[in-house]
C-alpha atoms as one frame of an Amber mdcrd trajectory, in Angstrom:
protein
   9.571   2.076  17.852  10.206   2.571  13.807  12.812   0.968  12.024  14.324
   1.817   8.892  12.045   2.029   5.788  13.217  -0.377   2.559  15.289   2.046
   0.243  12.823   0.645  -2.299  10.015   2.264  -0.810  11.860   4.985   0.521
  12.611   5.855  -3.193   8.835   6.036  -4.268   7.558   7.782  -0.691  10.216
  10.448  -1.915   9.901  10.416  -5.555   9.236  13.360  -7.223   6.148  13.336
  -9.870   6.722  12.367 -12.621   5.186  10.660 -15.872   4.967   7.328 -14.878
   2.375   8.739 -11.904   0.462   9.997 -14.949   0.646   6.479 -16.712  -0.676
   4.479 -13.227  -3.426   7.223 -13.284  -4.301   6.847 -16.773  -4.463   2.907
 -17.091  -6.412   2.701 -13.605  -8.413   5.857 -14.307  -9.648   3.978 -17.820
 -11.074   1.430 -15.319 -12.999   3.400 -13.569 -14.473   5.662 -16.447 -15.515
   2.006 -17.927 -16.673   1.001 -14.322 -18.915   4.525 -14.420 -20.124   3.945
 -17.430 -21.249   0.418 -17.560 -23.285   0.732 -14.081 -24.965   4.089 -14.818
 -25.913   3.767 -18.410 -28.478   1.217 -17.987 -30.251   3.919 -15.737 -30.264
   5.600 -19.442 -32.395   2.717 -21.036 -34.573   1.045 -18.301 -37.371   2.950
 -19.694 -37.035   2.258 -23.590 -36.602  -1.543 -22.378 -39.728  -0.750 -20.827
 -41.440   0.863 -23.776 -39.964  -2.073 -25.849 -40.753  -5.324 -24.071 -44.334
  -4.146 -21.621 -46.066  -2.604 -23.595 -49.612  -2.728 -22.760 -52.139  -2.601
 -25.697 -55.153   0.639 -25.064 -52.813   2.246 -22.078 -52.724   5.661 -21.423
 -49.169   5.512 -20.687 -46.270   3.769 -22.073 -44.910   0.360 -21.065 -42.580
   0.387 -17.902 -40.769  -2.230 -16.223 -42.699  -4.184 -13.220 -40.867  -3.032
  -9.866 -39.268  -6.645  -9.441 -38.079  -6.667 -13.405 -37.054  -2.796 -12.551
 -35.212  -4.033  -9.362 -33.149  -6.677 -10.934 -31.751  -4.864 -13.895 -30.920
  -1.896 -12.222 -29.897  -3.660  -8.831 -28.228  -7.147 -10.306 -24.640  -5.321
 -11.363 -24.422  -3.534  -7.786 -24.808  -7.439  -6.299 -22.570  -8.303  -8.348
 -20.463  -5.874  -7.535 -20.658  -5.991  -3.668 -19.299 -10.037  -4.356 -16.098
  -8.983  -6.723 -14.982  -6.535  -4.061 -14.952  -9.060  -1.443 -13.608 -11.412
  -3.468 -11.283  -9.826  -5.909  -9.976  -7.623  -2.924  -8.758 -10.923  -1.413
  -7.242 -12.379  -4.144  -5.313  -9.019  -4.714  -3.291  -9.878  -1.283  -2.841
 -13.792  -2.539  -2.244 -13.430  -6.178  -0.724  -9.923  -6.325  -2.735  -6.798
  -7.900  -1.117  -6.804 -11.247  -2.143 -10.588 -11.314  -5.684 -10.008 -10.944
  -5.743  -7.004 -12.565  -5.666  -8.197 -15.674  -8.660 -11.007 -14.802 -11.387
  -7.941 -13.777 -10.874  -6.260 -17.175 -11.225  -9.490 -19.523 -14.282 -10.120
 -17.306 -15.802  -6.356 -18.297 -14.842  -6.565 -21.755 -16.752  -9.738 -22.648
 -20.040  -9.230 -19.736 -20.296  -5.315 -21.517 -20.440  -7.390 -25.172 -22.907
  -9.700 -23.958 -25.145  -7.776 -22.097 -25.813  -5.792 -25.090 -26.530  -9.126
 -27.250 -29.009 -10.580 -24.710 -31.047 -12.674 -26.754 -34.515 -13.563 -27.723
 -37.544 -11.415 -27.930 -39.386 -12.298 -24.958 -39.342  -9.977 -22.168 -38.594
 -12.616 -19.628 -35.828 -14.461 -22.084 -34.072 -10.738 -22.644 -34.503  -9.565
 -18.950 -32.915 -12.464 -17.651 -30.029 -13.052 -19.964 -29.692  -8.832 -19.495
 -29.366  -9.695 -15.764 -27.032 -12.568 -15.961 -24.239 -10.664 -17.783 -24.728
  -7.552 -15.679 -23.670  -9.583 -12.473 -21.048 -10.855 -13.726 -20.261  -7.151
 -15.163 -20.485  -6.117 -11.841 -18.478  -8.619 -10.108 -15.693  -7.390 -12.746
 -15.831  -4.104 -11.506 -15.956  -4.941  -8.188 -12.386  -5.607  -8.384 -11.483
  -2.734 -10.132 -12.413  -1.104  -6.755  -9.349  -2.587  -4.030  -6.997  -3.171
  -7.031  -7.018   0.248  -8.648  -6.664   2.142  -5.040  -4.105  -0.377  -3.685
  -2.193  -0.482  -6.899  -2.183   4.186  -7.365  -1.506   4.011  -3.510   1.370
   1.601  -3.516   2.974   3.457  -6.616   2.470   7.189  -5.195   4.590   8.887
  -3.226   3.640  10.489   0.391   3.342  14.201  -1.048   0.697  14.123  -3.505
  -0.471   9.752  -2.770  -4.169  11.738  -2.092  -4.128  13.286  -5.366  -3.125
  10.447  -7.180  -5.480   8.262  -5.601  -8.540  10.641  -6.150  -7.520  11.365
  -9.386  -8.601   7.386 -10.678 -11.764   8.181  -8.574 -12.085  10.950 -10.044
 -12.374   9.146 -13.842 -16.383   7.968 -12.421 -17.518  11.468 -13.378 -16.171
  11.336 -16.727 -17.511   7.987 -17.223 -20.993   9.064 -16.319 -20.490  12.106
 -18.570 -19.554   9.728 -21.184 -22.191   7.759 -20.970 -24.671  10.591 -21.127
 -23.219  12.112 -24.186 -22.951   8.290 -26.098 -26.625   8.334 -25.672 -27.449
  11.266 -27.009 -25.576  11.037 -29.869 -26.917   7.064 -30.545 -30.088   8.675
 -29.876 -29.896  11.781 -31.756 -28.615   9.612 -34.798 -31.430   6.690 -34.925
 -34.464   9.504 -34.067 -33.203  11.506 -37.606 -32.850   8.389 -39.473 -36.243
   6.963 -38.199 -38.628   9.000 -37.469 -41.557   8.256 -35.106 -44.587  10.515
 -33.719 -45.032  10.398 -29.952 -47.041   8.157 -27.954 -50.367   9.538 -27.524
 -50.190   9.953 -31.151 -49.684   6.464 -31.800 -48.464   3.862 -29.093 -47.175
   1.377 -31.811 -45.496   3.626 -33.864 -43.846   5.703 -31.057 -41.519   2.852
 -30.032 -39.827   1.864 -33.785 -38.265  -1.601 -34.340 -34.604  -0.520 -34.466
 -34.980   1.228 -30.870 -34.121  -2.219 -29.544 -30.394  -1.121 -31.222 -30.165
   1.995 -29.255 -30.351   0.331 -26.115 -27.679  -2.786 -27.246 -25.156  -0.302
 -28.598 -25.257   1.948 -25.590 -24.297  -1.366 -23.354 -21.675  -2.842 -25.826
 -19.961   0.451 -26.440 -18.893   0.033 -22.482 -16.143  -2.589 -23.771 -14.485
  -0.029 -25.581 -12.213   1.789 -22.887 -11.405  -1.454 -21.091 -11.030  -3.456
 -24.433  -8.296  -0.257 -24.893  -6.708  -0.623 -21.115  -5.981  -4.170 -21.088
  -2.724  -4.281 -23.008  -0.910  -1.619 -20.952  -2.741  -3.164 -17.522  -0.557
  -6.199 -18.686   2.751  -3.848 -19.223   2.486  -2.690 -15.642   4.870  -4.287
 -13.138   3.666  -5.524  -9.416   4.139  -2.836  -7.254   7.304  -2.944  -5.279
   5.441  -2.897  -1.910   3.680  -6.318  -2.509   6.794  -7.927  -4.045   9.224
  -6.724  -1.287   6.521  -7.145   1.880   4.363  -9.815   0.639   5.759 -11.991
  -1.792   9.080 -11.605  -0.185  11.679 -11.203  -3.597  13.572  -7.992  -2.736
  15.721  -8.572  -5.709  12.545  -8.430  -8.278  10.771  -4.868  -6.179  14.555
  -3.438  -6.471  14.812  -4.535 -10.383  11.122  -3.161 -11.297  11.521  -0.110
  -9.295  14.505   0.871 -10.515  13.565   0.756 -14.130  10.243   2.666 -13.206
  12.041   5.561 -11.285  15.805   5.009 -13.281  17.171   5.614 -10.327  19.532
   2.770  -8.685  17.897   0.708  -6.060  19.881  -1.926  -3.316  17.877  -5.261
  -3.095  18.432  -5.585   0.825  16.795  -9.203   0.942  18.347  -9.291   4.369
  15.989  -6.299   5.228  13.117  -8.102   4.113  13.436 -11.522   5.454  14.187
  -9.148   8.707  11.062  -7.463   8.121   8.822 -10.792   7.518   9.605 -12.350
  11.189   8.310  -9.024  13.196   5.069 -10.017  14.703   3.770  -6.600  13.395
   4.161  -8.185  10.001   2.724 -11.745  10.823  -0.678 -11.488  12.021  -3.926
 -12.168  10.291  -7.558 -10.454   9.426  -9.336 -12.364  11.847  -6.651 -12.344
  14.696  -7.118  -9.959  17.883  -3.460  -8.083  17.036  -6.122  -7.079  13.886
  -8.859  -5.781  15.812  -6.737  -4.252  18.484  -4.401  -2.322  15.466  -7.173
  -2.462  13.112 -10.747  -3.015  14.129 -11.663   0.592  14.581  -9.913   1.871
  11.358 -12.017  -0.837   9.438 -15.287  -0.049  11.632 -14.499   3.695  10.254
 -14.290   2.695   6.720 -16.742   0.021   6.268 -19.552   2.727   8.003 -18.799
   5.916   6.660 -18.888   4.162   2.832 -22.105   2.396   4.383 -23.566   5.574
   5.214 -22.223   7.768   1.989 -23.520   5.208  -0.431 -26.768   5.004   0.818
 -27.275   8.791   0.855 -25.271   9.118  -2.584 -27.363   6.554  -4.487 -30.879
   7.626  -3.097 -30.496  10.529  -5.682 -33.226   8.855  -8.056 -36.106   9.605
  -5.379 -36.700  13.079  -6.714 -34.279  13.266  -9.618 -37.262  12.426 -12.037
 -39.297  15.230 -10.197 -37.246  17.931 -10.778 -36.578  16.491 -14.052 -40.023
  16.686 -14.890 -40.961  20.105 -13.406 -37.926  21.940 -14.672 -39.174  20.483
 -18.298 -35.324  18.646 -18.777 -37.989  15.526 -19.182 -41.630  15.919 -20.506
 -44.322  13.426 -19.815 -43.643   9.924 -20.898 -46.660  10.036 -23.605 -45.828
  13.087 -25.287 -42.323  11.386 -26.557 -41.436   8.594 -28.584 -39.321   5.852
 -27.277 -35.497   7.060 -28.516 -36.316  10.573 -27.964 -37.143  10.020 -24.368
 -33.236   8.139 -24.341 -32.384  11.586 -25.452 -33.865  13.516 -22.848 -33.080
  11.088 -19.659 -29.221  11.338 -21.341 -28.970  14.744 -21.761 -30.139  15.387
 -17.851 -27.647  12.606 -16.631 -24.938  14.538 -18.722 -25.595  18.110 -17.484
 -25.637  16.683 -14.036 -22.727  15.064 -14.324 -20.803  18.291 -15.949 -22.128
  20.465 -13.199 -22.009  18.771  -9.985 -20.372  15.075 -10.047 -17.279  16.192
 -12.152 -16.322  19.645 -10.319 -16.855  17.979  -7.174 -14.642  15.137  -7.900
 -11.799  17.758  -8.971 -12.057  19.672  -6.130 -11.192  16.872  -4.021  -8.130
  16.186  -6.151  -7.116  19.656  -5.702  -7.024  19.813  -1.326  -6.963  16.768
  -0.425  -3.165  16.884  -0.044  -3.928  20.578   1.452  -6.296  19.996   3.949
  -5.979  16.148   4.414  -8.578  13.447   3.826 -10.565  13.649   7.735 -10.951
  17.342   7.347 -12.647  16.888   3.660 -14.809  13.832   5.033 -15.963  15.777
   7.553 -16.769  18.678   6.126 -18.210  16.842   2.949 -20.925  15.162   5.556
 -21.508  18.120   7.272 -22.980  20.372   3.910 -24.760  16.950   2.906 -26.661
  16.568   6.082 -27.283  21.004   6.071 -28.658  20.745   2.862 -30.607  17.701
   3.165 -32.042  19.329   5.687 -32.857  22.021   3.717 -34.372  19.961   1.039
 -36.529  18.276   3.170 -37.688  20.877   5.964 -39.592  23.050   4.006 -40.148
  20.270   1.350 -43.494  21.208   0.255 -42.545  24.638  -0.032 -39.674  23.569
  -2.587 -42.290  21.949  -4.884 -44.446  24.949  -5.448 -43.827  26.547  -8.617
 -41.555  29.036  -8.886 -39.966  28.110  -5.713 -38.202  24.980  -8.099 -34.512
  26.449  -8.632 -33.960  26.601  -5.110 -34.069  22.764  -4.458 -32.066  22.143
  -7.652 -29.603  24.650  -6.296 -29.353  22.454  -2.802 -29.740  19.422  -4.726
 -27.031  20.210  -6.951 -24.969  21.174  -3.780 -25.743  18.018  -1.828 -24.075
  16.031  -4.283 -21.082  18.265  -4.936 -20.502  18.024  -1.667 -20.851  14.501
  -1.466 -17.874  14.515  -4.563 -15.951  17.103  -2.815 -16.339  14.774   0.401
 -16.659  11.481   1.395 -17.391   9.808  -1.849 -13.780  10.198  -2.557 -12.412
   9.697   0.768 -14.492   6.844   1.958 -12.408   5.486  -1.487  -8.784   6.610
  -1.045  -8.331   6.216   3.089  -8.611   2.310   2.900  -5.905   2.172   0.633
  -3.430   3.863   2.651  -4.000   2.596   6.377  -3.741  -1.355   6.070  -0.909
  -3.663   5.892   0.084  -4.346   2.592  -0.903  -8.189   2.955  -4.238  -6.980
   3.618  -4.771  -4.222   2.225  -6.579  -5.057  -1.371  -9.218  -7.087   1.379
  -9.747  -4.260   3.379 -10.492  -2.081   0.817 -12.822  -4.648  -1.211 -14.192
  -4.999   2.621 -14.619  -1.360   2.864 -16.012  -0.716  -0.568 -18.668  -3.988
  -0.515 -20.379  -2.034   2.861 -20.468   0.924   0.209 -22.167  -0.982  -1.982
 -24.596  -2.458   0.262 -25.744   1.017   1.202 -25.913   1.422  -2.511 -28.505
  -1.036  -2.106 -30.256   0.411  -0.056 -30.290   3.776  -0.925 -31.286   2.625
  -4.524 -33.423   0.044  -3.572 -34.961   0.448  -0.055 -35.288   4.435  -0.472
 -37.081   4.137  -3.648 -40.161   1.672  -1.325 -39.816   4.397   1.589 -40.309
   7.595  -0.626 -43.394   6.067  -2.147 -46.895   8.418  -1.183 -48.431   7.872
   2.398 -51.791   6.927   0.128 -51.458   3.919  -1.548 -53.696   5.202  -4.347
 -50.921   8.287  -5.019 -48.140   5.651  -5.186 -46.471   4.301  -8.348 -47.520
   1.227 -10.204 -46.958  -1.962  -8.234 -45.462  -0.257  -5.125 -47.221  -0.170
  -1.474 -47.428   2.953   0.462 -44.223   4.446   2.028 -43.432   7.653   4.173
 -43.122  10.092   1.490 -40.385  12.016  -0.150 -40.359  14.683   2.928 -40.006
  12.016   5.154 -37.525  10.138   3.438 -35.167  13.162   2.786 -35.196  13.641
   6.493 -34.125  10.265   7.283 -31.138  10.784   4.699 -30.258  14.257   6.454
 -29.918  11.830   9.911 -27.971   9.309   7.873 -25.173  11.966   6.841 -25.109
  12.976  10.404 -24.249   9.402  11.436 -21.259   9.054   8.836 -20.162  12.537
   9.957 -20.012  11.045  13.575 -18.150   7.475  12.187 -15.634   9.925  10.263
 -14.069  10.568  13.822 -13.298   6.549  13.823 -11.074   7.154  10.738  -7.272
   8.470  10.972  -5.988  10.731   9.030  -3.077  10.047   6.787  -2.466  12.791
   4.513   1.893  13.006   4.173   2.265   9.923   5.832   4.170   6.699   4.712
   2.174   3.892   3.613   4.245   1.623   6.377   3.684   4.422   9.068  -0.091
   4.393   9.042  -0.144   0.474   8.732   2.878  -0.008  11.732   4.679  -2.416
   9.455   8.112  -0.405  10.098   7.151  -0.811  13.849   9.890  -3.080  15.997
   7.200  -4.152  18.510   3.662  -3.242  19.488   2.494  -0.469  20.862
């Protein structure tokens, strides 16, 4: 049976919009452009750090970075990453959001600097400073992940919370965007200003001294929009739901409210105290009134961000291929180092503009329309159709001429994932957990995402290797082939289309209502 909802948080459920919703979005949007941008650029300069630092005297090719080296920098931030949810997300529910808030983006700030300054000019010296300050990078935006959804979520109101929520998600895109466009201006600027001929010209000359610049400057610049943030992350107040349900002061969600919404707000500390001694309100994550209210909801969003992530993040298996055939990047040895930056940038950038961003718009357009299990589901659907598709007639797709139809399903496959369960699999574990838990089950939720980031980045990129070890990359055994591969992604879709159906759906629903902590008893 419900009780009577706080007037505090009766007042922001029914709040019309207005431009402090625009603020919240802005400051926690920031964080996630700079979280965009600081893990996907270094996918922009892995290969000039190879050019740079393994470069192999009389090769026919130039320098690349060993599969473990390759592995580490490109795999050490998502580690890190995976720990900060887990860990930031609980100290959001001890601490309080705005609390922690502020700790992630000091964290970002000074890892972005010093990743860029890695020092020394031996390879191992520079790879493994690199990959010290990109975990703890990551682990900084880890906990932009639970805070920025708990804090948009507990500041929204029940109309247009999915909007609001998708909109900060929706700031990745233009961080990726940014990132592409950075680079090829940094690029653009240092290949006028010094010149080099390409590398089966001359391999020395190809890869200039200052390139080492390009690839610093890209990383620092990452401190920039969080460096920008931090004050106005500091002017925020808690949100009212964590002061008045978990911290208790009634008095203090009342006072901050009230200035937020100028509207006139009663305390009720009675209310609350009320409120604190209802079992619904009392137990714990690992207690059995969890798993019985709970388990399933957390089953739901731990696998469906499992099983997105892995599918979402498996893009670089034949991203270079089409890259390559479609002529967006020539072969490695008819560039020189910054001018391949250029090219890998500008294909990150027009991807970006004409699949991630749309797709992450889209969903901030209906997803208060047609409600966050109907987008999930329909977003895994396309993704396992046209993975199928991809993968089916496979070598088909790779004959020339027959190209533009697999960048057309490509292209597709990841709008869909935008306009899908990338954005739910972020939003819906902000909305259906108890507010003293609810920063840890979305770091819970979005650490499973990143472990299937893992393996989607990681795993994939061993499986898709040729079924002849003598057609596979450098250093890498034989896998199952890109056909293969794309197949068991298409069945991997299908699975988080069936774990969708574990998830409820909470689209114009109270925060309190989908969490049963304005329930008198259980039931």
């Amino acid at each position: 049976m419900a009780k009577k909802q706080l007037q505090v948080l009766t007042a922001l459920d029914s709040a019309k919009t207005q431009w402090y919703h625009f603020t919240a979005i802005i400051i926690a949007g920031m964080g996630f452009f700079t979280d965009a941008y600081d893990l996907f650029c270094i996918s922009l300069v892995t290969k000039l750090l190879g050019r740079i630092y393994y470069h192999v005297d009389g090769s026919e090719k130039p320098g690349t970075l060993p599969p473990n080296v390759s592995a580490a920098v490109n795999g050490v931030a998502f580690c890190g990453t995976l720990s900060g949810q887990l860990f930031f997300g609980w100290l959001g529910d001890k601490m309080g959001r705005k609390r922690v808030y502020g700790m992630t983006l000091i964290l970002m700030v000074v890892c972005s600097i010093a990743s860029g300054l890695s020092f020394g000019r031996d390879p191992k010296a520079v790879m493994a400073t690199l990959c010290f300050f990109r975990f703890w990078l990551g682990f900084g935006i880890g906990g932009d992940y639970p805070l920025s959804a708990t804090i948009m979520s507990e500041y929204a109101n029940k109309k247009t919370r999915g909007a609001f929520i998708a909109a900060v998600f929706a700031m990745q895109g233009f961080g990726i965007l940014a990132g592409g466009i950075f680079a090829i201006i940094i690029s653009s600027a240092f290949n006028a200003r010094f010149k080099a001929p390409a590398y089966e010209v001359d391999p020395i000359g190809s890869t200039v001294p200052q390139a080492d610049y390009v690839w610093r400057t890209i990383l620092v610049v990452g401190a920039i929009p969080a460096a920008i943030t931090y004050y106005w992350r500091l002017k925020m107040p808690e949100t009212a739901r964590y002061t008045a349900l978990v911290a208790k002061n009634a008095e203090r969600a009342a006072a901050d409210m009230s200035k937020v919404l100028q509207v006139d707000i009663k305390a009720e500390p009675q209310k609350v105290e009320q409120l604190a001694k209802e079992p619904t309100n009392a137990f714990g994550l690992f207690s059995k009134d969890f798993l019985r209210r709970h388990g399933l909801h957390l089953l739901g969003t731990t696998s469906t961000w499992f099983l997105l992530d892995i599918a979402f993040y498996s893009q670089n298996l034949f991203q270079k291929d089409i890259f390559s055939a479609i002529g967006w990047i020539p072969k490695a040895k008819t560039m020189n180092a910054i001018d391949e930056v250029f090219r890998i940038a500008r294909a990150q950038a027009l991807i970006a503009l004409c699949s991630t961003v749309p797709g992450y718009w889209f969903t901030v357009a209906f997803i208060d329309r047609m409600g966050r299990f109907s987008i999930q589901l329909m977003g895994f659907f396309f993704m396992t159709v046209f993975m199928f598709a991809l993968a089916i007639p496979y070598n088909y797709w790779i004959e020339k001429g027959h190209l533009i139809g697999f960048v057309v399903f490509y292209s597709l496959t990841f709008f869909f994932a935008n306009f899908g369960p990338n954005a739910t699999t972020f939003i819906v574990p902000a909305e259906i957990f108890p507010a003293r838990l609810r920063s840890t089950c979305h770091g819970i939720s979005a650490a499973s995402g990143k472990l299937g980031a893992m393996v989607g980045a990681f795993g994939f990129l061993y499986l898709a290797q040729n079924q002849d070890k003598a057609k596979a990359d450098a250093g890498y055994p034989a896998g199952i082939g890109v056909r293969n591969s794309l197949i068991v992604l298409g069945f991997v879709n299908l699975l988080g289309l069936l774990f969708t159906f574990l998830v409820p759906e909470s689209k114009g629903k109270s925060l309190e209502e989908m969490s049963g902590e304005n329930e008198d008893e259980y039931g």
